[in-house]
Amino acid sequence: MIKLKDMKEDILEILPFTELLNASEKSMLMENAFETSYPAGKFLVESGSLCQNVYVVLEGLIRIYKLSEEGREITYYRVGSGETCLFTMGCILQHQPFDAAAETEQPSRLLAIPSYVFEALMDGNPKFRNYIIRRLLETITDLMMLTEEVTFHSMNRRLAAFLLKESQLQKKHRLTITHEAISQELGTAREVVSRMLKEFEKKDLLALSRGKILIKDAESLESLIE
């Protein structure tokens, strides 16, 4: 565990809210916040646990997701470099257990801000408080859009959109991803994903191999979304 005061000051510049803090608040942050590193696949907060820290991602990626009693998953959102985990903020502000799971999807360097520091900033700095409220509202909007997507959009449309988005993220047409991983992202059964992928393959939209998907006709996949 490395205290922020022992780290390079340029880390303060990474934080999206630094300019909202006065000198004493920055000092409090530097005295108490600390850097920590985790490998991929590490749980930061498990569902039902109380949050001890607010996490800012310095490098890496965190996935926030929900696991049902039947073992199915749905991804709420991801937190990338320079971003703050809004779910941990809400957990601390409500003094309620975390109603999802936060897991590192890539090896990650994180800045952990203890709950008492975060609450002190919320109580004493109106600009900081307004910033956090705006960010929470943005997250609520994203979750509402996700709910609409899950409820009203057909699975083939959601699957096509996911494949195209993943292709953009990986910057290639041959995706390295399993059917299980896709089902977790979309919040459905692996068998449903496998069946739909085979239908796409029959239409010559893609080609399937073990752990890989080759997108052959991105334009036709795009037409499914429209």
Short mmCIF file of C-alpha atoms in Angstrom, two decimals:
data_model
loop_
_atom_site.label_atom_id
_atom_site.label_comp_id
_atom_site.label_asym_id
_atom_site.label_seq_id
_atom_site.Cartn_x
_atom_site.Cartn_y
_atom_site.Cartn_z
CA MET A 1 0.00 0.00 0.00
CA ILE A 2 1.49 3.32 -1.11
CA LYS A 3 0.20 6.55 0.43
CA LEU A 4 -0.70 9.28 -2.03
CA LYS A 5 1.70 11.68 -0.28
CA ASP A 6 4.55 9.32 -1.18
CA MET A 7 3.56 9.20 -4.83
CA LYS A 8 4.33 11.62 -7.61
CA GLU A 9 2.19 14.72 -7.48
CA ASP A 10 1.19 14.26 -11.12
CA ILE A 11 -1.24 11.56 -9.92
CA LEU A 12 -3.34 14.40 -8.54
CA GLU A 13 -3.69 15.65 -12.10
CA ILE A 14 -5.26 12.35 -13.14
CA LEU A 15 -8.11 12.78 -10.66
CA PRO A 16 -11.13 14.32 -12.41
CA PHE A 17 -12.07 16.47 -9.40
CA THR A 18 -8.70 17.84 -8.24
CA GLU A 19 -9.44 21.39 -9.39
CA LEU A 20 -12.53 21.44 -7.15
CA LEU A 21 -10.48 20.95 -3.96
CA ASN A 22 -8.81 23.62 -1.87
CA ALA A 23 -5.31 23.26 -0.41
CA SER A 24 -6.42 21.68 2.89
CA GLU A 25 -8.69 19.20 1.11
CA LYS A 26 -5.88 18.19 -1.24
CA SER A 27 -3.65 17.75 1.80
CA MET A 28 -6.28 15.53 3.50
CA LEU A 29 -6.55 13.48 0.33
CA MET A 30 -2.79 13.05 0.04
CA GLU A 31 -2.48 12.07 3.71
CA ASN A 32 -5.12 9.34 3.55
CA ALA A 33 -5.62 8.05 0.01
CA PHE A 34 -3.37 5.25 -1.17
CA GLU A 35 -2.40 3.45 -4.35
CA THR A 36 -2.98 -0.26 -4.70
CA SER A 37 -2.53 -2.75 -7.54
CA TYR A 38 -4.53 -5.85 -8.43
CA PRO A 39 -4.21 -8.57 -11.06
CA ALA A 40 -7.06 -9.29 -13.47
CA GLY A 41 -9.94 -11.20 -11.90
CA LYS A 42 -9.62 -9.70 -8.41
CA PHE A 43 -12.81 -8.77 -6.52
CA LEU A 44 -12.62 -5.22 -5.14
CA VAL A 45 -16.09 -5.37 -3.62
CA GLU A 46 -18.38 -8.40 -3.54
CA SER A 47 -22.15 -8.16 -3.65
CA GLY A 48 -23.56 -7.66 -0.15
CA SER A 49 -20.33 -6.16 1.25
CA LEU A 50 -19.92 -2.70 2.71
CA CYS A 51 -17.64 -0.34 0.77
CA GLN A 52 -14.53 0.88 2.56
CA ASN A 53 -13.09 2.97 -0.28
CA VAL A 54 -14.00 4.89 -3.40
CA TYR A 55 -11.80 3.72 -6.27
CA VAL A 56 -10.29 5.84 -9.03
CA VAL A 57 -8.69 3.84 -11.84
CA LEU A 58 -5.17 5.05 -12.61
CA GLU A 59 -4.52 2.23 -15.09
CA GLY A 60 -6.60 -0.79 -16.02
CA LEU A 61 -10.30 -1.65 -16.12
CA ILE A 62 -12.97 -2.53 -13.53
CA ARG A 63 -16.21 -4.31 -14.43
CA ILE A 64 -19.35 -3.70 -12.37
CA TYR A 65 -21.88 -6.50 -12.74
CA LYS A 66 -24.78 -8.30 -11.10
CA LEU A 67 -24.96 -12.04 -10.50
CA SER A 68 -28.40 -13.65 -10.23
CA GLU A 69 -29.32 -16.53 -7.93
CA GLU A 70 -29.30 -18.77 -11.02
CA GLY A 71 -25.70 -17.81 -11.73
CA ARG A 72 -26.39 -15.52 -14.68
CA GLU A 73 -24.54 -12.21 -15.00
CA ILE A 74 -25.28 -8.84 -16.53
CA THR A 75 -22.67 -6.12 -16.89
CA TYR A 76 -23.76 -2.69 -15.65
CA TYR A 77 -20.75 -0.72 -16.84
CA ARG A 78 -16.96 -0.52 -16.80
CA VAL A 79 -14.62 1.94 -15.12
CA GLY A 80 -11.51 2.83 -17.14
CA SER A 81 -8.37 4.90 -16.63
CA GLY A 82 -9.06 8.29 -15.05
CA GLU A 83 -12.61 7.32 -14.08
CA THR A 84 -14.22 6.84 -10.67
CA CYS A 85 -16.40 3.91 -9.60
CA LEU A 86 -19.82 5.47 -9.01
CA PHE A 87 -21.29 2.36 -7.41
CA THR A 88 -18.80 2.49 -4.55
CA MET A 89 -19.68 6.16 -4.08
CA GLY A 90 -23.38 5.35 -3.82
CA CYS A 91 -22.69 2.48 -1.44
CA ILE A 92 -20.77 4.79 0.91
CA LEU A 93 -23.28 7.65 0.73
CA GLN A 94 -26.22 5.35 1.49
CA HIS A 95 -24.32 3.34 4.13
CA GLN A 96 -25.75 0.26 2.44
CA PRO A 97 -24.11 -2.96 1.22
CA PHE A 98 -22.84 -3.01 -2.35
CA ASP A 99 -25.62 -4.43 -4.54
CA ALA A 100 -23.33 -5.64 -7.31
CA ALA A 101 -19.80 -6.98 -7.77
CA ALA A 102 -16.72 -4.95 -8.73
CA GLU A 103 -13.92 -6.97 -10.33
CA THR A 104 -10.73 -6.01 -12.14
CA GLU A 105 -10.99 -7.07 -15.77
CA GLN A 106 -7.38 -6.10 -16.49
CA PRO A 107 -4.31 -5.71 -14.24
CA SER A 108 -5.10 -2.42 -12.54
CA ARG A 109 -3.53 0.39 -10.53
CA LEU A 110 -6.11 2.07 -8.36
CA LEU A 111 -6.30 5.03 -6.05
CA ALA A 112 -8.34 4.12 -2.99
CA ILE A 113 -10.02 7.03 -1.19
CA PRO A 114 -11.20 5.96 2.29
CA SER A 115 -14.91 6.41 2.93
CA TYR A 116 -14.36 8.96 5.73
CA VAL A 117 -12.31 11.18 3.39
CA PHE A 118 -14.92 10.96 0.66
CA GLU A 119 -17.74 11.81 3.08
CA ALA A 120 -15.76 14.76 4.49
CA LEU A 121 -15.35 16.15 0.98
CA MET A 122 -19.06 15.65 0.28
CA ASP A 123 -20.04 17.42 3.49
CA GLY A 124 -17.60 20.32 3.25
CA ASN A 125 -17.26 21.12 -0.45
CA PRO A 126 -20.43 22.07 -2.41
CA LYS A 127 -18.59 22.04 -5.76
CA PHE A 128 -17.28 18.54 -5.14
CA ARG A 129 -20.74 17.42 -3.97
CA ASN A 130 -22.41 18.81 -7.11
CA TYR A 131 -19.80 17.08 -9.27
CA ILE A 132 -20.52 13.72 -7.60
CA ILE A 133 -24.29 14.19 -7.92
CA ARG A 134 -23.93 14.92 -11.65
CA ARG A 135 -21.81 11.81 -12.12
CA LEU A 136 -24.31 9.67 -10.20
CA LEU A 137 -27.15 11.01 -12.36
CA GLU A 138 -25.17 10.13 -15.48
CA THR A 139 -24.74 6.59 -14.17
CA ILE A 140 -28.46 6.32 -13.43
CA THR A 141 -29.18 7.40 -17.01
CA ASP A 142 -26.80 4.73 -18.34
CA LEU A 143 -28.50 2.07 -16.22
CA MET A 144 -31.93 3.20 -17.45
CA MET A 145 -30.70 2.81 -21.02
CA LEU A 146 -29.39 -0.66 -20.16
CA THR A 147 -32.77 -1.60 -18.66
CA GLU A 148 -34.52 -0.39 -21.82
CA GLU A 149 -32.09 -2.35 -23.96
CA VAL A 150 -32.63 -5.57 -22.00
CA THR A 151 -36.41 -5.14 -21.84
CA PHE A 152 -37.38 -3.93 -25.29
CA HIS A 153 -34.66 -4.83 -27.78
CA SER A 154 -34.49 -8.28 -29.34
CA MET A 155 -31.55 -10.51 -28.51
CA ASN A 156 -30.26 -10.70 -32.09
CA ARG A 157 -30.09 -6.90 -32.17
CA ARG A 158 -28.26 -6.77 -28.84
CA LEU A 159 -25.85 -9.51 -29.91
CA ALA A 160 -25.06 -7.78 -33.22
CA ALA A 161 -24.47 -4.48 -31.41
CA PHE A 162 -22.19 -6.18 -28.88
CA LEU A 163 -20.09 -7.89 -31.56
CA LEU A 164 -19.61 -4.65 -33.49
CA LYS A 165 -18.71 -2.73 -30.34
CA GLU A 166 -16.27 -5.44 -29.29
CA SER A 167 -14.71 -5.34 -32.74
CA GLN A 168 -14.15 -1.61 -32.33
CA LEU A 169 -12.64 -2.09 -28.86
CA GLN A 170 -10.31 -4.89 -29.99
CA LYS A 171 -9.65 -3.03 -33.27
CA LYS A 172 -9.98 -6.19 -35.34
CA HIS A 173 -12.60 -8.41 -36.96
CA ARG A 174 -11.38 -11.66 -35.38
CA LEU A 175 -12.57 -11.47 -31.78
CA THR A 176 -11.08 -13.51 -28.97
CA ILE A 177 -14.09 -14.15 -26.75
CA THR A 178 -16.11 -17.15 -25.56
CA HIS A 179 -19.85 -17.70 -25.80
CA GLU A 180 -19.94 -17.77 -21.99
CA ALA A 181 -18.32 -14.35 -21.77
CA ILE A 182 -20.84 -12.92 -24.24
CA SER A 183 -23.76 -14.39 -22.31
CA GLN A 184 -22.46 -12.75 -19.13
CA GLU A 185 -22.23 -9.40 -20.90
CA LEU A 186 -25.77 -9.65 -22.27
CA GLY A 187 -27.36 -11.19 -19.19
CA THR A 188 -28.69 -14.30 -20.92
CA ALA A 189 -27.98 -18.02 -21.10
CA ARG A 190 -24.90 -19.30 -22.94
CA GLU A 191 -27.13 -21.63 -24.97
CA VAL A 192 -29.10 -18.64 -26.29
CA VAL A 193 -25.90 -16.91 -27.40
CA SER A 194 -24.53 -20.08 -29.03
CA ARG A 195 -27.79 -20.64 -30.93
CA MET A 196 -27.89 -17.07 -32.24
CA LEU A 197 -24.22 -17.10 -33.22
CA LYS A 198 -24.84 -20.25 -35.24
CA GLU A 199 -27.76 -18.51 -36.95
CA PHE A 200 -25.46 -15.59 -37.81
CA GLU A 201 -22.91 -18.09 -39.14
CA LYS A 202 -25.53 -19.76 -41.36
CA LYS A 203 -26.26 -16.33 -42.85
CA ASP A 204 -22.51 -15.93 -43.49
CA LEU A 205 -22.28 -12.91 -41.19
CA LEU A 206 -19.47 -14.47 -39.18
CA ALA A 207 -17.38 -17.61 -38.73
CA LEU A 208 -17.03 -19.46 -35.44
CA SER A 209 -14.04 -21.31 -34.05
CA ARG A 210 -13.00 -22.29 -30.54
CA GLY A 211 -12.82 -19.11 -28.43
CA LYS A 212 -12.88 -16.90 -31.53
CA ILE A 213 -15.42 -15.15 -33.74
CA LEU A 214 -14.54 -13.76 -37.18
CA ILE A 215 -16.87 -10.98 -38.33
CA LYS A 216 -17.30 -11.44 -42.09
CA ASP A 217 -20.14 -9.00 -42.84
CA ALA A 218 -20.12 -6.03 -40.46
CA GLU A 219 -22.52 -4.11 -42.71
CA SER A 220 -25.22 -6.78 -42.40
CA LEU A 221 -24.73 -6.92 -38.64
CA GLU A 222 -25.14 -3.14 -38.56
CA SER A 223 -28.43 -3.49 -40.47
CA LEU A 224 -29.79 -5.74 -37.71
CA ILE A 225 -29.38 -2.92 -35.22
CA GLU A 226 -31.20 -0.30 -37.26
#
